Every structure is written in structure tokens, then in C-alpha cells.
């Protein structure tokens, strides 16, 4: 597999670097540096076991971690993902928390395999992202997918803040939206499919419980294709927070921002696109301007939409139980989704699987 370090280190002398800066502008310099670094790592260091100092600089002194075939802190691209990135072919990142924490086994494994197959069938290369034994991986083998699915909630739930710790401990963790965006961007992947983004939790104006997904969207140029924000959240405040972060939010074929299990939220989507080409044009324009991420909110197919009243009753009851049990922070969403699944007799799980598959089709076409 190919390896990309979290940072590139220049091998030129200080004088040579200064001369080069006088010849080209800072934006050209940064672009040249990224291309050079990407090309060298994708084309030249395909087997890090043959080149244990790949990444140079401070990574040399870190060495190997628990026998891993990577330098601590580097990002591994699966061979098919590396080849697609190198050739400029479409790649779709997929998060792994939905596998470990979002669904029970073996439904989670079946869903993960089906979603990857849908991405391939629509002309893109799937790249499920996770940290396996301390190695951030962009693209998993089927054995790694199965291991993560079997671990379930025993796997670490890794947000941006947890990435370095998980790597340093040699642990295995499933990445949330924020961590998946971070690692996808490091690998040169610009489109990412998930179920729903995190947001401001209900009573978040009191608890300050705001998902790191929202701040990541403000600074990391990745398009997140989702079914809107999870309906257990405070959607109006979530949209306000995304506006504050400067994240572009688009409804896909709709004027109303979808609410995960249902197509409606009573909140207007700030923008609208009606085709993958239109969505891609917005993402490209934002990238050229050096802006942050994009939320492409795709409503769940109407035939799979959960009954709004039933879902809302289940959500309210699950929220009340979470408050009674003192469940908060990153444990909230997995608990709520599990409890809603139980209260709806499994209907919410069916809806969840359907919306993720639909998002995968759209994301691959973008």
C-alpha cells in the first residue's frame, strides 16, 4: 500500500528554497510541493517495508509501532485507491463509525459491502477509512471490514481530536465524519459518503454539545454526501452553526434540508443543486477559492421514509432516557440510534441502510 505522511519535509537547502520562492509565487510553490510529495509517495514508495524511512524528517526517529508496516502518523492508501488517486480517477471515501457504532452485526458488515459495491457500480473506487492497529487506512480489505464490524462498539470511536492518540497507542478505531474528512483530505480524496452529519444536540445551547463534524466542515475541503443531519439533533441550530463556519450546504433536488429518516425538517436548505454535475461545479469552485467543506444533503428515497410521527415519538422517548441515564458526548448518538431502532421495531434500521445506499449512488456520480 502507499503511504502519505501527515506532513511533508523539504529536502532542499535553505538557500535553494529561498531562491525557488523568489522565482514562483507562494500558491504555485504550495501546489508544486503537494504534487511532488503526492507523486513520490504514490509512485515511488509502494512498499514501506522496503523503505522504512518514508516521509523523512521527524518521522524517521519514530520508527515502527508494534510491528506495523507504516511509519507512525502516516496514511496508508489501499493499492486500488492509490492508483485511482494517482490517475485522477473518482474515489469516494466512506466512514467506519456507521459500521462499528451505527448498526448491529452482521447487518453492519452486509451494509458496508453493499455500499462499496454500489460505489464501484457507479464508476468510482470506494475507500472505507479507519485506523487499524494504529495505522490510518484509506481503503480497507474485506478482512479489515469484517474485523471492524465484529468489534462493533468495542472499537474506538475516533473523532478528529482522537486521531493522534489512537495512532500512538496502536489501537483500532472507527472514524467519525470529522476524522474521515481529515484523513480523506490527506489522501487527496474529495468526496465522502455517509448517513448523516453530526450537529448541535438538542439543548446544545446549554450543554455546548456540538459535533466536531461542523467545525471540520468549516476548514476541510471535502464534499460530504449525506441525508442531512440526524433527526435526533437540533437542525435549525445545526444550520446556523454551519453558516457561522462558512460551510456550503446544498439540498440535492430539494429546497428543504432533509432530516435523515425523513425528507423534511421545516428548515430551508441554503442552496440547491439538481444534478451530480451541478454539485461537482460548486465543490470545484470552493476548492479553487481555498474554502472549506460542502454538505450535499440528499433526501432519503420517499419509499423508505420513516413515519414522521412515529419517528418523532421514538426520538423524544430516546432523548428522555438518555437524559435520565446521564448519557452525553460521543456516546449520545450511538445510544439514541440504537434505542430508536428498538422503539420502531427495526424500521429505522431499514431506513438507515436505504439512505446510505442512495447517498453512495449520488456520491459516486459527483
Short mmCIF file of N, CA and C in Angstrom, two decimals, residues 242-365:
data_model
loop_
_atom_site.label_atom_id
_atom_site.label_comp_id
_atom_site.label_asym_id
_atom_site.label_seq_id
_atom_site.Cartn_x
_atom_site.Cartn_y
_atom_site.Cartn_z
N UNK A 242 -23.38 25.83 10.91
CA UNK A 242 -22.70 25.62 9.63
C UNK A 242 -22.50 26.94 8.89
N UNK A 243 -23.49 27.82 8.99
CA UNK A 243 -23.34 29.14 8.37
C UNK A 243 -22.18 29.90 9.02
N UNK A 244 -22.10 29.85 10.35
CA UNK A 244 -21.02 30.53 11.06
C UNK A 244 -19.66 29.99 10.62
N UNK A 245 -19.60 28.69 10.35
CA UNK A 245 -18.34 28.07 9.94
C UNK A 245 -18.02 28.32 8.46
N UNK A 246 -18.98 28.88 7.74
CA UNK A 246 -18.74 29.15 6.32
C UNK A 246 -18.84 27.92 5.44
N UNK A 247 -19.49 26.86 5.94
CA UNK A 247 -19.62 25.64 5.15
C UNK A 247 -20.77 25.77 4.16
N UNK A 248 -20.55 25.34 2.95
CA UNK A 248 -21.58 25.36 1.92
C UNK A 248 -22.56 24.21 2.16
N UNK A 249 -23.85 24.51 2.18
CA UNK A 249 -24.88 23.50 2.41
C UNK A 249 -25.84 23.51 1.23
N UNK A 250 -26.00 22.35 0.58
CA UNK A 250 -26.83 22.24 -0.60
C UNK A 250 -27.88 21.14 -0.43
N UNK A 251 -29.10 21.43 -0.82
CA UNK A 251 -30.11 20.39 -0.92
C UNK A 251 -30.00 19.77 -2.30
N UNK A 252 -30.07 18.44 -2.37
CA UNK A 252 -29.94 17.76 -3.66
C UNK A 252 -31.34 17.49 -4.21
N UNK A 253 -31.76 18.34 -5.14
CA UNK A 253 -33.07 18.21 -5.75
C UNK A 253 -34.21 18.65 -4.85
N UNK A 254 -33.90 19.32 -3.75
CA UNK A 254 -34.94 19.77 -2.81
C UNK A 254 -34.58 21.15 -2.28
N UNK A 255 -35.61 21.86 -1.85
CA UNK A 255 -35.41 23.17 -1.25
C UNK A 255 -35.37 23.10 0.27
N UNK A 256 -35.82 21.98 0.83
CA UNK A 256 -35.86 21.81 2.28
C UNK A 256 -34.75 20.87 2.73
N UNK A 257 -34.08 21.24 3.79
CA UNK A 257 -32.99 20.43 4.31
C UNK A 257 -33.56 19.13 4.88
N UNK A 258 -33.08 17.96 4.41
CA UNK A 258 -33.63 16.70 4.90
C UNK A 258 -33.17 16.39 6.33
N UNK A 259 -33.94 15.52 7.00
CA UNK A 259 -33.66 15.20 8.40
C UNK A 259 -33.45 13.70 8.60
N UNK A 260 -32.54 13.14 7.80
CA UNK A 260 -32.10 11.76 7.96
C UNK A 260 -33.22 10.77 7.67
N UNK A 261 -34.00 10.37 8.68
CA UNK A 261 -35.06 9.39 8.48
C UNK A 261 -36.23 9.94 7.66
N UNK A 262 -36.37 11.25 7.64
CA UNK A 262 -37.48 11.88 6.91
C UNK A 262 -36.94 12.89 5.91
N UNK A 263 -37.75 13.19 4.91
CA UNK A 263 -37.34 14.10 3.85
C UNK A 263 -37.51 15.57 4.23
N UNK A 264 -38.20 15.83 5.32
CA UNK A 264 -38.50 17.21 5.70
C UNK A 264 -37.97 17.54 7.09
N UNK A 265 -37.63 18.80 7.28
CA UNK A 265 -37.16 19.28 8.59
C UNK A 265 -37.80 20.61 8.95
N UNK A 266 -38.56 21.19 8.01
CA UNK A 266 -39.14 22.53 8.15
C UNK A 266 -38.07 23.62 8.16
N UNK A 267 -36.88 23.25 7.66
CA UNK A 267 -35.78 24.21 7.54
C UNK A 267 -35.36 24.29 6.07
N UNK A 268 -35.25 25.49 5.56
CA UNK A 268 -34.84 25.66 4.17
C UNK A 268 -33.37 25.30 4.00
N UNK A 269 -33.06 24.64 2.89
CA UNK A 269 -31.65 24.40 2.54
C UNK A 269 -31.08 25.70 1.99
N UNK A 270 -29.89 26.11 2.44
CA UNK A 270 -29.31 27.38 1.97
C UNK A 270 -29.08 27.45 0.47
N UNK A 271 -28.84 26.28 -0.15
CA UNK A 271 -28.62 26.25 -1.59
C UNK A 271 -29.21 24.98 -2.17
N UNK A 272 -29.27 24.91 -3.48
CA UNK A 272 -29.85 23.73 -4.13
C UNK A 272 -29.10 23.42 -5.41
N UNK A 273 -28.89 22.13 -5.65
CA UNK A 273 -28.38 21.64 -6.94
C UNK A 273 -29.28 20.49 -7.37
N UNK A 274 -29.34 20.24 -8.68
CA UNK A 274 -30.27 19.22 -9.18
C UNK A 274 -29.60 18.10 -9.96
N UNK A 275 -28.27 18.08 -9.94
CA UNK A 275 -27.56 17.00 -10.65
C UNK A 275 -26.17 16.85 -10.06
N UNK A 276 -25.56 15.67 -10.27
CA UNK A 276 -24.17 15.49 -9.82
C UNK A 276 -23.22 16.52 -10.44
N UNK A 277 -23.47 16.88 -11.69
CA UNK A 277 -22.60 17.85 -12.36
C UNK A 277 -22.67 19.21 -11.67
N UNK A 278 -23.89 19.64 -11.31
CA UNK A 278 -24.04 20.92 -10.62
C UNK A 278 -23.34 20.88 -9.27
N UNK A 279 -23.49 19.77 -8.56
CA UNK A 279 -22.83 19.64 -7.26
C UNK A 279 -21.32 19.70 -7.41
N UNK A 280 -20.80 18.99 -8.41
CA UNK A 280 -19.35 18.98 -8.63
C UNK A 280 -18.83 20.37 -8.96
N UNK A 281 -19.62 21.15 -9.69
CA UNK A 281 -19.20 22.51 -10.05
C UNK A 281 -19.07 23.39 -8.81
N UNK A 282 -20.00 23.23 -7.86
CA UNK A 282 -19.93 24.00 -6.61
C UNK A 282 -18.70 23.60 -5.80
N UNK A 283 -18.49 22.29 -5.70
CA UNK A 283 -17.33 21.79 -4.94
C UNK A 283 -16.03 22.29 -5.56
N UNK A 284 -15.94 22.25 -6.88
CA UNK A 284 -14.73 22.71 -7.56
C UNK A 284 -14.49 24.20 -7.33
N UNK A 285 -15.57 25.00 -7.42
CA UNK A 285 -15.42 26.44 -7.19
C UNK A 285 -14.91 26.73 -5.79
N UNK A 286 -15.44 26.01 -4.80
CA UNK A 286 -14.98 26.19 -3.43
C UNK A 286 -13.53 25.80 -3.25
N UNK A 287 -13.13 24.73 -3.93
CA UNK A 287 -11.75 24.28 -3.83
C UNK A 287 -10.79 25.31 -4.42
N UNK A 288 -11.15 25.85 -5.58
CA UNK A 288 -10.30 26.85 -6.24
C UNK A 288 -10.11 28.07 -5.34
N UNK A 289 -11.15 28.44 -4.60
CA UNK A 289 -11.09 29.60 -3.72
C UNK A 289 -10.45 29.29 -2.37
N UNK A 290 -10.12 28.03 -2.13
CA UNK A 290 -9.50 27.65 -0.87
C UNK A 290 -10.47 27.65 0.30
N UNK A 291 -11.73 27.34 0.02
CA UNK A 291 -12.74 27.33 1.06
C UNK A 291 -12.81 25.97 1.75
N UNK A 292 -13.75 25.83 2.68
CA UNK A 292 -13.87 24.59 3.45
C UNK A 292 -14.75 23.56 2.74
N UNK A 293 -15.47 22.78 3.56
CA UNK A 293 -16.23 21.66 3.03
C UNK A 293 -17.61 22.02 2.53
N UNK A 294 -18.25 21.01 1.95
CA UNK A 294 -19.60 21.15 1.41
C UNK A 294 -20.47 20.03 1.95
N UNK A 295 -21.70 20.37 2.36
CA UNK A 295 -22.69 19.37 2.72
C UNK A 295 -23.64 19.23 1.55
N UNK A 296 -23.68 18.04 0.95
CA UNK A 296 -24.66 17.76 -0.10
C UNK A 296 -25.73 16.89 0.54
N UNK A 297 -26.86 17.50 0.85
CA UNK A 297 -27.92 16.84 1.61
C UNK A 297 -28.92 16.18 0.67
N UNK A 298 -28.90 14.85 0.65
CA UNK A 298 -29.72 14.05 -0.26
C UNK A 298 -30.87 13.44 0.54
N UNK A 299 -32.11 13.76 0.22
CA UNK A 299 -33.22 13.21 0.99
C UNK A 299 -33.35 11.70 0.81
N UNK A 300 -33.76 11.02 1.86
CA UNK A 300 -34.00 9.59 1.79
C UNK A 300 -35.07 9.32 0.72
N UNK A 301 -34.93 8.25 -0.07
CA UNK A 301 -35.97 7.94 -1.05
C UNK A 301 -37.35 7.85 -0.39
N UNK A 302 -38.35 8.40 -1.04
CA UNK A 302 -39.68 8.50 -0.43
C UNK A 302 -40.22 7.16 0.02
N UNK A 303 -39.93 6.10 -0.73
CA UNK A 303 -40.47 4.79 -0.38
C UNK A 303 -39.86 4.20 0.89
N UNK A 304 -38.74 4.79 1.33
CA UNK A 304 -38.08 4.29 2.55
C UNK A 304 -38.20 5.28 3.71
N UNK A 305 -38.92 6.35 3.50
CA UNK A 305 -39.04 7.36 4.54
C UNK A 305 -39.78 6.80 5.75
N UNK A 306 -39.24 7.05 6.91
CA UNK A 306 -39.89 6.60 8.14
C UNK A 306 -41.12 7.45 8.41
N UNK A 307 -42.08 6.87 9.11
CA UNK A 307 -43.26 7.62 9.51
C UNK A 307 -42.83 8.74 10.44
N UNK A 308 -43.10 9.98 10.04
CA UNK A 308 -42.61 11.13 10.78
C UNK A 308 -43.07 11.15 12.23
N UNK A 309 -44.36 10.92 12.45
CA UNK A 309 -44.89 10.98 13.81
C UNK A 309 -44.31 9.88 14.68
N UNK A 310 -44.22 8.67 14.12
CA UNK A 310 -43.66 7.55 14.88
C UNK A 310 -42.20 7.80 15.22
N UNK A 311 -41.44 8.29 14.24
CA UNK A 311 -40.03 8.57 14.48
C UNK A 311 -39.85 9.64 15.55
N UNK A 312 -40.65 10.71 15.49
CA UNK A 312 -40.53 11.79 16.46
C UNK A 312 -40.84 11.30 17.87
N UNK A 313 -41.88 10.44 18.01
CA UNK A 313 -42.19 9.88 19.33
C UNK A 313 -41.02 9.05 19.85
N UNK A 314 -40.43 8.24 18.96
CA UNK A 314 -39.30 7.41 19.37
C UNK A 314 -38.09 8.28 19.75
N UNK A 315 -37.88 9.35 19.01
CA UNK A 315 -36.76 10.26 19.30
C UNK A 315 -36.95 10.92 20.66
N UNK A 316 -38.14 11.42 20.92
CA UNK A 316 -38.39 12.09 22.19
C UNK A 316 -38.21 11.14 23.37
N UNK A 317 -38.68 9.92 23.21
CA UNK A 317 -38.52 8.94 24.30
C UNK A 317 -37.05 8.59 24.49
N UNK A 318 -36.33 8.39 23.39
CA UNK A 318 -34.90 8.05 23.49
C UNK A 318 -34.12 9.19 24.13
N UNK A 319 -34.45 10.43 23.78
CA UNK A 319 -33.78 11.58 24.38
C UNK A 319 -34.04 11.66 25.88
N UNK A 320 -35.28 11.39 26.27
CA UNK A 320 -35.61 11.42 27.69
C UNK A 320 -34.84 10.35 28.45
N UNK A 321 -34.72 9.17 27.86
CA UNK A 321 -33.98 8.08 28.51
C UNK A 321 -32.49 8.42 28.60
N UNK A 322 -31.95 9.07 27.57
CA UNK A 322 -30.54 9.46 27.60
C UNK A 322 -30.29 10.45 28.73
N UNK A 323 -31.20 11.40 28.89
CA UNK A 323 -31.05 12.37 29.99
C UNK A 323 -31.12 11.68 31.35
N UNK A 324 -32.05 10.75 31.49
CA UNK A 324 -32.21 10.04 32.76
C UNK A 324 -30.96 9.23 33.11
N UNK A 325 -30.33 8.67 32.10
CA UNK A 325 -29.15 7.82 32.33
C UNK A 325 -27.84 8.62 32.34
N UNK A 326 -27.93 9.91 32.06
CA UNK A 326 -26.73 10.74 32.06
C UNK A 326 -25.82 10.46 30.88
N UNK A 327 -26.39 10.03 29.77
CA UNK A 327 -25.59 9.74 28.58
C UNK A 327 -25.39 11.03 27.78
N UNK A 328 -24.14 11.34 27.49
CA UNK A 328 -23.84 12.58 26.77
C UNK A 328 -22.58 12.40 25.94
N UNK A 329 -22.16 13.49 25.29
CA UNK A 329 -20.93 13.45 24.50
C UNK A 329 -21.03 12.49 23.33
N UNK A 330 -19.88 11.84 23.00
CA UNK A 330 -19.87 10.99 21.81
C UNK A 330 -20.61 9.68 22.00
N UNK A 331 -21.12 9.43 23.22
CA UNK A 331 -21.94 8.23 23.45
C UNK A 331 -23.40 8.48 23.09
N UNK A 332 -23.78 9.74 22.91
CA UNK A 332 -25.18 10.09 22.71
C UNK A 332 -25.77 9.50 21.44
N UNK A 333 -25.16 9.80 20.30
CA UNK A 333 -25.74 9.38 19.03
C UNK A 333 -25.86 7.87 18.90
N UNK A 334 -24.80 7.07 19.22
CA UNK A 334 -24.97 5.61 19.14
C UNK A 334 -26.11 5.10 20.02
N UNK A 335 -26.23 5.65 21.24
CA UNK A 335 -27.31 5.22 22.13
C UNK A 335 -28.67 5.57 21.53
N UNK A 336 -28.81 6.80 21.05
CA UNK A 336 -30.09 7.25 20.53
C UNK A 336 -30.52 6.44 19.31
N UNK A 337 -29.59 6.20 18.38
CA UNK A 337 -29.94 5.45 17.18
C UNK A 337 -30.32 4.02 17.52
N UNK A 338 -29.61 3.43 18.47
CA UNK A 338 -29.93 2.06 18.90
C UNK A 338 -31.31 2.00 19.55
N UNK A 339 -31.58 2.98 20.42
CA UNK A 339 -32.87 2.99 21.12
C UNK A 339 -34.02 3.27 20.14
N UNK A 340 -33.81 4.16 19.18
CA UNK A 340 -34.83 4.44 18.18
C UNK A 340 -35.10 3.19 17.33
N UNK A 341 -34.05 2.46 17.01
CA UNK A 341 -34.21 1.22 16.26
C UNK A 341 -35.09 0.23 17.03
N UNK A 342 -34.86 0.14 18.33
CA UNK A 342 -35.66 -0.75 19.17
C UNK A 342 -37.11 -0.28 19.26
N UNK A 343 -37.29 1.01 19.44
CA UNK A 343 -38.64 1.55 19.62
C UNK A 343 -39.47 1.50 18.34
N UNK A 344 -38.80 1.51 17.18
CA UNK A 344 -39.54 1.45 15.91
C UNK A 344 -39.60 0.04 15.36
N UNK A 345 -39.19 -0.93 16.13
CA UNK A 345 -39.25 -2.32 15.67
C UNK A 345 -38.36 -2.60 14.48
N UNK A 346 -37.25 -1.91 14.39
CA UNK A 346 -36.29 -2.14 13.31
C UNK A 346 -36.55 -1.32 12.05
N UNK A 347 -37.64 -0.57 12.01
CA UNK A 347 -37.94 0.22 10.81
C UNK A 347 -36.87 1.28 10.55
N UNK A 348 -36.34 1.86 11.63
CA UNK A 348 -35.33 2.91 11.44
C UNK A 348 -34.05 2.33 10.84
N UNK A 349 -33.72 1.07 11.18
CA UNK A 349 -32.53 0.43 10.60
C UNK A 349 -32.71 0.26 9.09
N UNK A 350 -33.89 -0.18 8.68
CA UNK A 350 -34.15 -0.33 7.25
C UNK A 350 -34.00 1.01 6.53
N UNK A 351 -34.53 2.06 7.15
CA UNK A 351 -34.41 3.39 6.56
C UNK A 351 -32.96 3.82 6.49
N UNK A 352 -32.20 3.54 7.54
CA UNK A 352 -30.79 3.92 7.61
C UNK A 352 -30.00 3.28 6.47
N UNK A 353 -30.19 1.98 6.27
CA UNK A 353 -29.48 1.26 5.21
C UNK A 353 -29.86 1.83 3.85
N UNK A 354 -31.15 2.09 3.65
CA UNK A 354 -31.62 2.60 2.35
C UNK A 354 -31.03 3.96 2.03
N UNK A 355 -30.97 4.84 3.00
CA UNK A 355 -30.46 6.19 2.73
C UNK A 355 -28.96 6.18 2.47
N UNK A 356 -28.22 5.30 3.16
CA UNK A 356 -26.78 5.22 2.91
C UNK A 356 -26.51 4.73 1.50
N UNK A 357 -27.24 3.72 1.06
CA UNK A 357 -27.08 3.21 -0.31
C UNK A 357 -27.39 4.30 -1.34
N UNK A 358 -28.45 5.04 -1.09
CA UNK A 358 -28.82 6.12 -2.01
C UNK A 358 -27.74 7.19 -2.05
N UNK A 359 -27.19 7.53 -0.89
CA UNK A 359 -26.11 8.52 -0.84
C UNK A 359 -24.89 8.04 -1.61
N UNK A 360 -24.61 6.72 -1.54
CA UNK A 360 -23.46 6.17 -2.24
C UNK A 360 -23.61 6.33 -3.75
N UNK A 361 -24.82 6.12 -4.25
CA UNK A 361 -25.06 6.28 -5.69
C UNK A 361 -24.80 7.73 -6.12
N UNK A 362 -25.33 8.65 -5.34
CA UNK A 362 -25.16 10.07 -5.67
C UNK A 362 -23.69 10.47 -5.56
N UNK A 363 -23.05 10.08 -4.45
CA UNK A 363 -21.66 10.45 -4.22
C UNK A 363 -20.72 9.96 -5.30
N UNK A 364 -20.92 8.74 -5.76
CA UNK A 364 -20.06 8.19 -6.82
C UNK A 364 -20.22 8.96 -8.11
N UNK A 365 -21.43 9.46 -8.37
CA UNK A 365 -21.68 10.21 -9.61
C UNK A 365 -21.13 11.63 -9.54
#
